[in-house]
PDB file of C-alpha atoms in Angstrom:
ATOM      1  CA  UNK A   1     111.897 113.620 120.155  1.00 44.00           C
ATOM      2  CA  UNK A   2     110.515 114.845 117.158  1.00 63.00           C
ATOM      3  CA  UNK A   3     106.702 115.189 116.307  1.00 72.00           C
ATOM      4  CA  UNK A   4     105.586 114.575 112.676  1.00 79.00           C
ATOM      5  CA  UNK A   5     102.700 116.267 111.700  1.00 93.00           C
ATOM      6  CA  UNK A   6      99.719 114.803 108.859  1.00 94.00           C
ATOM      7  CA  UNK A   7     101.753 116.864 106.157  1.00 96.00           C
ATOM      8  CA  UNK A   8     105.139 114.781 106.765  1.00 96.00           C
ATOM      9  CA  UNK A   9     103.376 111.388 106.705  1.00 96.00           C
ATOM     10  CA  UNK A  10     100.670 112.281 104.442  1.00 97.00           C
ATOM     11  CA  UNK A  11     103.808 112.808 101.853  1.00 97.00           C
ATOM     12  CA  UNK A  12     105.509 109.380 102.850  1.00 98.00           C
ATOM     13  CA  UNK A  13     102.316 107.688 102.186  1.00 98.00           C
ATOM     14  CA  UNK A  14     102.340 109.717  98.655  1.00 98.00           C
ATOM     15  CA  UNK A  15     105.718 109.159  98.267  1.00 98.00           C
ATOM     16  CA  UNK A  16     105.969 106.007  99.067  1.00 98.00           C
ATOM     17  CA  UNK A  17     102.611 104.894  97.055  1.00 98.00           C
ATOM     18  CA  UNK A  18     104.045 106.956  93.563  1.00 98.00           C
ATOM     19  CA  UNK A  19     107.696 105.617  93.844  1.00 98.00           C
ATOM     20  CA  UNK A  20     106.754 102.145  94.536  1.00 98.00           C
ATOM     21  CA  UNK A  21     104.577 101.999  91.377  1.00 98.00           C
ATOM     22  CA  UNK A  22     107.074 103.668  89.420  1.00 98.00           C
ATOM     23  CA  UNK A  23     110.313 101.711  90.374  1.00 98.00           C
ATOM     24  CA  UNK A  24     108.533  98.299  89.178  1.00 98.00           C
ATOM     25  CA  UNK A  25     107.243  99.733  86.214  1.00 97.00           C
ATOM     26  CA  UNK A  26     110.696 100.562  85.862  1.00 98.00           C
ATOM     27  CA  UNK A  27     111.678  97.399  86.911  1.00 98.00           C
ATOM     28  CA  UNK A  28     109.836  95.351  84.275  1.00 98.00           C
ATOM     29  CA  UNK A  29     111.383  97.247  81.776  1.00 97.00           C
ATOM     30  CA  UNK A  30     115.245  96.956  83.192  1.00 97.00           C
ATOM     31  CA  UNK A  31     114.977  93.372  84.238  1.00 97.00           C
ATOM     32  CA  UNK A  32     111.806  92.088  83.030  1.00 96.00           C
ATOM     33  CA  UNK A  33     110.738  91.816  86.901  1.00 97.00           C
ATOM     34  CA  UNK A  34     106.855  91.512  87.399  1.00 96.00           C
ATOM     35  CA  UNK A  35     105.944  90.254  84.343  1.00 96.00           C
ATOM     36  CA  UNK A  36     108.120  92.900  82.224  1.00 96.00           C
ATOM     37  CA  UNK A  37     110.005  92.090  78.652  1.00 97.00           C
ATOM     38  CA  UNK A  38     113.459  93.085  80.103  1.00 96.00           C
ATOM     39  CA  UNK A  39     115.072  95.292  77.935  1.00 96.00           C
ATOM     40  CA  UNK A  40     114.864  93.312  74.827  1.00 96.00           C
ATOM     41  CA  UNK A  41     111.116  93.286  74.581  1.00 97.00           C
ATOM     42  CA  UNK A  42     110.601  97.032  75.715  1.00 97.00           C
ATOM     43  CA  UNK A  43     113.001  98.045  73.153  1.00 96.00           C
ATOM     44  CA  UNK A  44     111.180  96.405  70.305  1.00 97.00           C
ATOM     45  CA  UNK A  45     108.119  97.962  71.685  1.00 97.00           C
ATOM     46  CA  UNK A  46     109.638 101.288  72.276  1.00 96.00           C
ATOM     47  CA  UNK A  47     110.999 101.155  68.300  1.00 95.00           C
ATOM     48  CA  UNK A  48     106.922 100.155  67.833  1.00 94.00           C
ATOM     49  CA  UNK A  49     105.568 102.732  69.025  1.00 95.00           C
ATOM     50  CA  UNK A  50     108.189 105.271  67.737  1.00 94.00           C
ATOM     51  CA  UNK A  51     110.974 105.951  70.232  1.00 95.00           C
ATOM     52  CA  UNK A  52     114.159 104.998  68.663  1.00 94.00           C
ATOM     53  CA  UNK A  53     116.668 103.557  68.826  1.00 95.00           C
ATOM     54  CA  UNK A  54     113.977 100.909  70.797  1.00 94.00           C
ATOM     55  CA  UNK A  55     116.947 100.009  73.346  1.00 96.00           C
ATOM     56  CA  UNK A  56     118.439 102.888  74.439  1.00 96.00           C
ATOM     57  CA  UNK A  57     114.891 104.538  74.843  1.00 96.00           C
ATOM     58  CA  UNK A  58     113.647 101.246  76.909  1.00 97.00           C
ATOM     59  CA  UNK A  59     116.891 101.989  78.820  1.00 97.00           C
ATOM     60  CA  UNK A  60     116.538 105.905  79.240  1.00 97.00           C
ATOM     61  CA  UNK A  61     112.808 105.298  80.517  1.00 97.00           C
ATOM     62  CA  UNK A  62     113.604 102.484  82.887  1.00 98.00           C
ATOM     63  CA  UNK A  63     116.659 104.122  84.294  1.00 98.00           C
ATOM     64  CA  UNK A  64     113.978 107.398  85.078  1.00 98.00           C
ATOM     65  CA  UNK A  65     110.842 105.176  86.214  1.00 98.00           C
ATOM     66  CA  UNK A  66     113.024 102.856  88.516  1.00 98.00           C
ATOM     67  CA  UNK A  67     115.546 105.281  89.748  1.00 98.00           C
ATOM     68  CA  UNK A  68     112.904 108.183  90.167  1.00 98.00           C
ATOM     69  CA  UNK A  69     110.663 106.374  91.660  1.00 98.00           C
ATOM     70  CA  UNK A  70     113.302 104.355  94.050  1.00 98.00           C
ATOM     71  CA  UNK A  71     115.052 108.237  94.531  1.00 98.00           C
ATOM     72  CA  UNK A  72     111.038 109.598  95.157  1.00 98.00           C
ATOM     73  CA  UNK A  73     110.611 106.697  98.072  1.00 98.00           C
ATOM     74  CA  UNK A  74     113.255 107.411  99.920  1.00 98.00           C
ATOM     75  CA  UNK A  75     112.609 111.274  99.910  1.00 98.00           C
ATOM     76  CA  UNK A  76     116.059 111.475  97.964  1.00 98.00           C
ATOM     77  CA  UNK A  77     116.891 114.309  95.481  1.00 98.00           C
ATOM     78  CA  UNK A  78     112.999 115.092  95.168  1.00 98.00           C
ATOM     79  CA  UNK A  79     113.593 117.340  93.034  1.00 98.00           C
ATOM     80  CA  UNK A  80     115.594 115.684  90.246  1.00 98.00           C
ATOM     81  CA  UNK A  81     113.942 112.337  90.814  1.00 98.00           C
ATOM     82  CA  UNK A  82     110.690 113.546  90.638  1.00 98.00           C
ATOM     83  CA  UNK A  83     111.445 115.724  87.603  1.00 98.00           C
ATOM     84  CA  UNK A  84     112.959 112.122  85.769  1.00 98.00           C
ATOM     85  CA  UNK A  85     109.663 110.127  87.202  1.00 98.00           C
ATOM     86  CA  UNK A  86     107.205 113.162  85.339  1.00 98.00           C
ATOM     87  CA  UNK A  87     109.070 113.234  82.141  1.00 98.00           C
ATOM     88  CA  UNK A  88     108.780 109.532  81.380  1.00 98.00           C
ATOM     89  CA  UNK A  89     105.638 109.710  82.086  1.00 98.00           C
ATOM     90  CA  UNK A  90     105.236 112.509  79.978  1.00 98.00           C
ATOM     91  CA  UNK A  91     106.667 110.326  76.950  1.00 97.00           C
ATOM     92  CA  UNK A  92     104.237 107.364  78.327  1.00 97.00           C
ATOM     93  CA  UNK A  93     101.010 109.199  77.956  1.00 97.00           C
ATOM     94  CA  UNK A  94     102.195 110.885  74.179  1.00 96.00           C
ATOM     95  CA  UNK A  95     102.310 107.023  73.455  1.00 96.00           C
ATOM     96  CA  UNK A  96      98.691 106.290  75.020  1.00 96.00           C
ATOM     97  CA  UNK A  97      96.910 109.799  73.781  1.00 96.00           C
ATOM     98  CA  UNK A  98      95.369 108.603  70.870  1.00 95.00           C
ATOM     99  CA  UNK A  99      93.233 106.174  73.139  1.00 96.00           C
ATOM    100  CA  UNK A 100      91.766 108.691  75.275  1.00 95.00           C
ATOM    101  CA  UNK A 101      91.980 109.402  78.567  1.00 95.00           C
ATOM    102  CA  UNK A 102      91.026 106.743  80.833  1.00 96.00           C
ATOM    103  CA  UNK A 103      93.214 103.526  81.050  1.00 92.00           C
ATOM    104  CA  UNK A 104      90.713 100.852  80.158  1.00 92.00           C
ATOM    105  CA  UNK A 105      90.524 102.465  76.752  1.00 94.00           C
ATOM    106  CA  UNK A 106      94.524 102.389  76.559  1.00 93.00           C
ATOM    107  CA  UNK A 107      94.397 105.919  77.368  1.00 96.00           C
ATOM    108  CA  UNK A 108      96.972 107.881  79.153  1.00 96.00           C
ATOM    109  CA  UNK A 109      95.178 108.152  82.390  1.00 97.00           C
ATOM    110  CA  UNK A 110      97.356 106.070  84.729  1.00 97.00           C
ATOM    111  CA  UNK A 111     100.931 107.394  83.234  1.00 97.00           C
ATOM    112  CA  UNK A 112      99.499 111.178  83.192  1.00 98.00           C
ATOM    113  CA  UNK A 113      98.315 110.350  87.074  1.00 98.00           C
ATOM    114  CA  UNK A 114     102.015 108.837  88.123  1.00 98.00           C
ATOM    115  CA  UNK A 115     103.369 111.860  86.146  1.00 98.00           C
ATOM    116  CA  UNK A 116     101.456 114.648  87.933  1.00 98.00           C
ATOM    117  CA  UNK A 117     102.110 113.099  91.106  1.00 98.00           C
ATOM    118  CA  UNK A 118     105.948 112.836  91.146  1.00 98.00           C
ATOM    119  CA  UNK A 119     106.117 116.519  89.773  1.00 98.00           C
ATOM    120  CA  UNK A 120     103.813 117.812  92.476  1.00 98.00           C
ATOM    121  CA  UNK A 121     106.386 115.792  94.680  1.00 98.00           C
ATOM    122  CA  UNK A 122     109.166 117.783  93.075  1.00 98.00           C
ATOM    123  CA  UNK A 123     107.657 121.003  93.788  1.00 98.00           C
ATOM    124  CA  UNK A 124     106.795 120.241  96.890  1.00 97.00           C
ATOM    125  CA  UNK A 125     109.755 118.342  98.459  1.00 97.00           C
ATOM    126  CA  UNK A 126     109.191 114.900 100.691  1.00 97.00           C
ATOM    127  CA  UNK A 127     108.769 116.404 104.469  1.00 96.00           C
ATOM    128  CA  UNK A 128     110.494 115.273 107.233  1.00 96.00           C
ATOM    129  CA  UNK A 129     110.085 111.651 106.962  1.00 97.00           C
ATOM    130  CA  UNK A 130     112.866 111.741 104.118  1.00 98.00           C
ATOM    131  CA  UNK A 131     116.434 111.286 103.336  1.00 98.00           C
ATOM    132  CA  UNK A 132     116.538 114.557 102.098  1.00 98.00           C
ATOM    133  CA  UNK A 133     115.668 116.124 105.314  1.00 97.00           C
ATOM    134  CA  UNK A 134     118.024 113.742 107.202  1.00 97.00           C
ATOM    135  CA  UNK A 135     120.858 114.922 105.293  1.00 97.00           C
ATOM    136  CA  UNK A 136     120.027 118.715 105.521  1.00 97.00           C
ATOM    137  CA  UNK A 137     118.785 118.896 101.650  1.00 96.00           C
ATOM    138  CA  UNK A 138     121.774 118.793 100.489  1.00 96.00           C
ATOM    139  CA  UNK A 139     120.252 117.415  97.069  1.00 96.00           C
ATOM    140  CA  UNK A 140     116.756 119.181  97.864  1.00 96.00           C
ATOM    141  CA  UNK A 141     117.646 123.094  97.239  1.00 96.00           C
ATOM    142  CA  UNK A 142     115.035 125.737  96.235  1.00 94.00           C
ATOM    143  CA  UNK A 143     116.768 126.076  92.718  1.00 97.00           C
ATOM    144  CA  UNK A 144     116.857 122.700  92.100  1.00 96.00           C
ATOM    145  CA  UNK A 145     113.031 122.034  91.308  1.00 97.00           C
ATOM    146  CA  UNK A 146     113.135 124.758  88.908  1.00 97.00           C
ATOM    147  CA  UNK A 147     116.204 123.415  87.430  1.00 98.00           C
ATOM    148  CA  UNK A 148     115.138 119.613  87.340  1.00 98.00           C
ATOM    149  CA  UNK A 149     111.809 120.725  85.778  1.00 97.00           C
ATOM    150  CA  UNK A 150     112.897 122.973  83.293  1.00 97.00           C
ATOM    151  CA  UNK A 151     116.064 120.471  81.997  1.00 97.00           C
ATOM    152  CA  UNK A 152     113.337 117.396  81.450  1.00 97.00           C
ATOM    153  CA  UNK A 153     110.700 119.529  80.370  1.00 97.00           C
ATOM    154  CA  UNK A 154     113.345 120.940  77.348  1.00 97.00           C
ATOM    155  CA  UNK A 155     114.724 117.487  76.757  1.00 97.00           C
ATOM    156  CA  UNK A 156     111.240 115.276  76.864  1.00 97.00           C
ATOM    157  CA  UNK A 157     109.582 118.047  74.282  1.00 97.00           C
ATOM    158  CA  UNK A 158     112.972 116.969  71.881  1.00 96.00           C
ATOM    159  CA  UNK A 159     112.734 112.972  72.635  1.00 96.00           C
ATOM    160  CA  UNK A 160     108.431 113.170  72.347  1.00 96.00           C
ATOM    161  CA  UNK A 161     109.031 115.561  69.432  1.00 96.00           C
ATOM    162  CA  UNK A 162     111.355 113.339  67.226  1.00 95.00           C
ATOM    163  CA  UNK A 163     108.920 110.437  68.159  1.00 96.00           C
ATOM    164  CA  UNK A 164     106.166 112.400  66.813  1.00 95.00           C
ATOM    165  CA  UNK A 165     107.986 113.320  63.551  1.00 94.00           C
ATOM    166  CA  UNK A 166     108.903 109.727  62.825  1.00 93.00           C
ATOM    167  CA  UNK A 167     105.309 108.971  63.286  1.00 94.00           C
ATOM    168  CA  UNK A 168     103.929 111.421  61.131  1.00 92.00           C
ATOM    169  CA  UNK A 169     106.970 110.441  58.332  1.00 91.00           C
ATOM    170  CA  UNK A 170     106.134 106.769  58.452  1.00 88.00           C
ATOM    171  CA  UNK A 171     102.110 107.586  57.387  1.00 86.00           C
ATOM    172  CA  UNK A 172     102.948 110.016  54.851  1.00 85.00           C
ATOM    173  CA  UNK A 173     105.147 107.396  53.461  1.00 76.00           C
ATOM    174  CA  UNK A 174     102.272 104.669  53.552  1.00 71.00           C
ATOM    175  CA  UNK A 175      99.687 105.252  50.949  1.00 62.00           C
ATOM    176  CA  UNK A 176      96.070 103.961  51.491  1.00 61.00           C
ATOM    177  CA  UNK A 177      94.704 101.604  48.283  1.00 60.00           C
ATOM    178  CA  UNK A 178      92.700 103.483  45.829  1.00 61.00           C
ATOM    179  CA  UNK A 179      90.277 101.031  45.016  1.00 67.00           C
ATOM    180  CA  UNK A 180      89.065  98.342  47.961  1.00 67.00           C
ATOM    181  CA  UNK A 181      89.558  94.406  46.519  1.00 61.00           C
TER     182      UNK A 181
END
């Protein structure tokens, strides 16, 4: 028989806790589960706010929130699924920065938080009480975290980068009133 120690569960309960939260945030954008706008309604939101095209980037980020998180609750391919979990976040709080920090300003407080968390997961790998470990980390390998990391981290600075650009091209193309009416 085996004996689990506090670090093993301590990193289900973490695990469990961050992946949960993530896969139905990722789930209301998919399939409009929990309240969510389905893909439709997240794409419009996504063009909104700057991602585009609105679909395809409501598709990339619920693909990475539900199938990170799902991936990060089972203990399966930590290291990729928690590197897919932290960038989205990472493009969720670039969308939420202007409000501040904390989330009852619309800051990027909760989506920073969820973001830390799955990369600390990453780096860290999901103990005993995982798939990972029951399949001999066969998809949890040393050189995968830096791999995982370092791929998202490269392609979220182009995706957040072109949002920011589009941003910054729609003002400069709007042009306050000179004179108030």
């Amino acid at each position: 028989m085996t004996c689990y120690d506090r670090r093993d569960v301590g990193l289900l309960l973490l695990r469990l806790g961050t992946g949960g939260v993530l896969a139905a945030h990722g789930a209301q954008k998919l399939f409009g589960w929990f309240g969510g706008h389905g893909l439709e309604g997240t794409g419009q939101f996504m063009e909104s706010v700057g991602y585009a095209p609105g679909k395809a980037s409501a598709t990339a980020a619920g693909l990475a929130e539900a199938g990170g998180g799902a991936l990060l609750a089972l203990g399966l391919a930590t290291p990729a699924a928690g590197a897919a979990a932290a960038g989205a976040m990472a493009g969720a709080s670039a969308v939420h920065m202007p409000n501040g920090f904390f989330a009852q300003e619309g800051g990027y407080e909760h989506a920073a938080s969820l973001g830390l968390a799955a990369a600390g997961l990453a780096v860290t790998g999901p103990g005993r009480l995982s798939l990972d470990h029951a399949f001999g980390h066969v998809f949890d390998r040393g050189w995968m975290v830096p791999a995982a990391l370092g791929v998202t981290a490269a392609a979220t600075a182009v995706v957040v980068g072109a949002r920011n650009r589009r941003l910054r091209q729609q003002k400069e193309g709007e042009q306050e009133a000179l004179f108030e009416e």
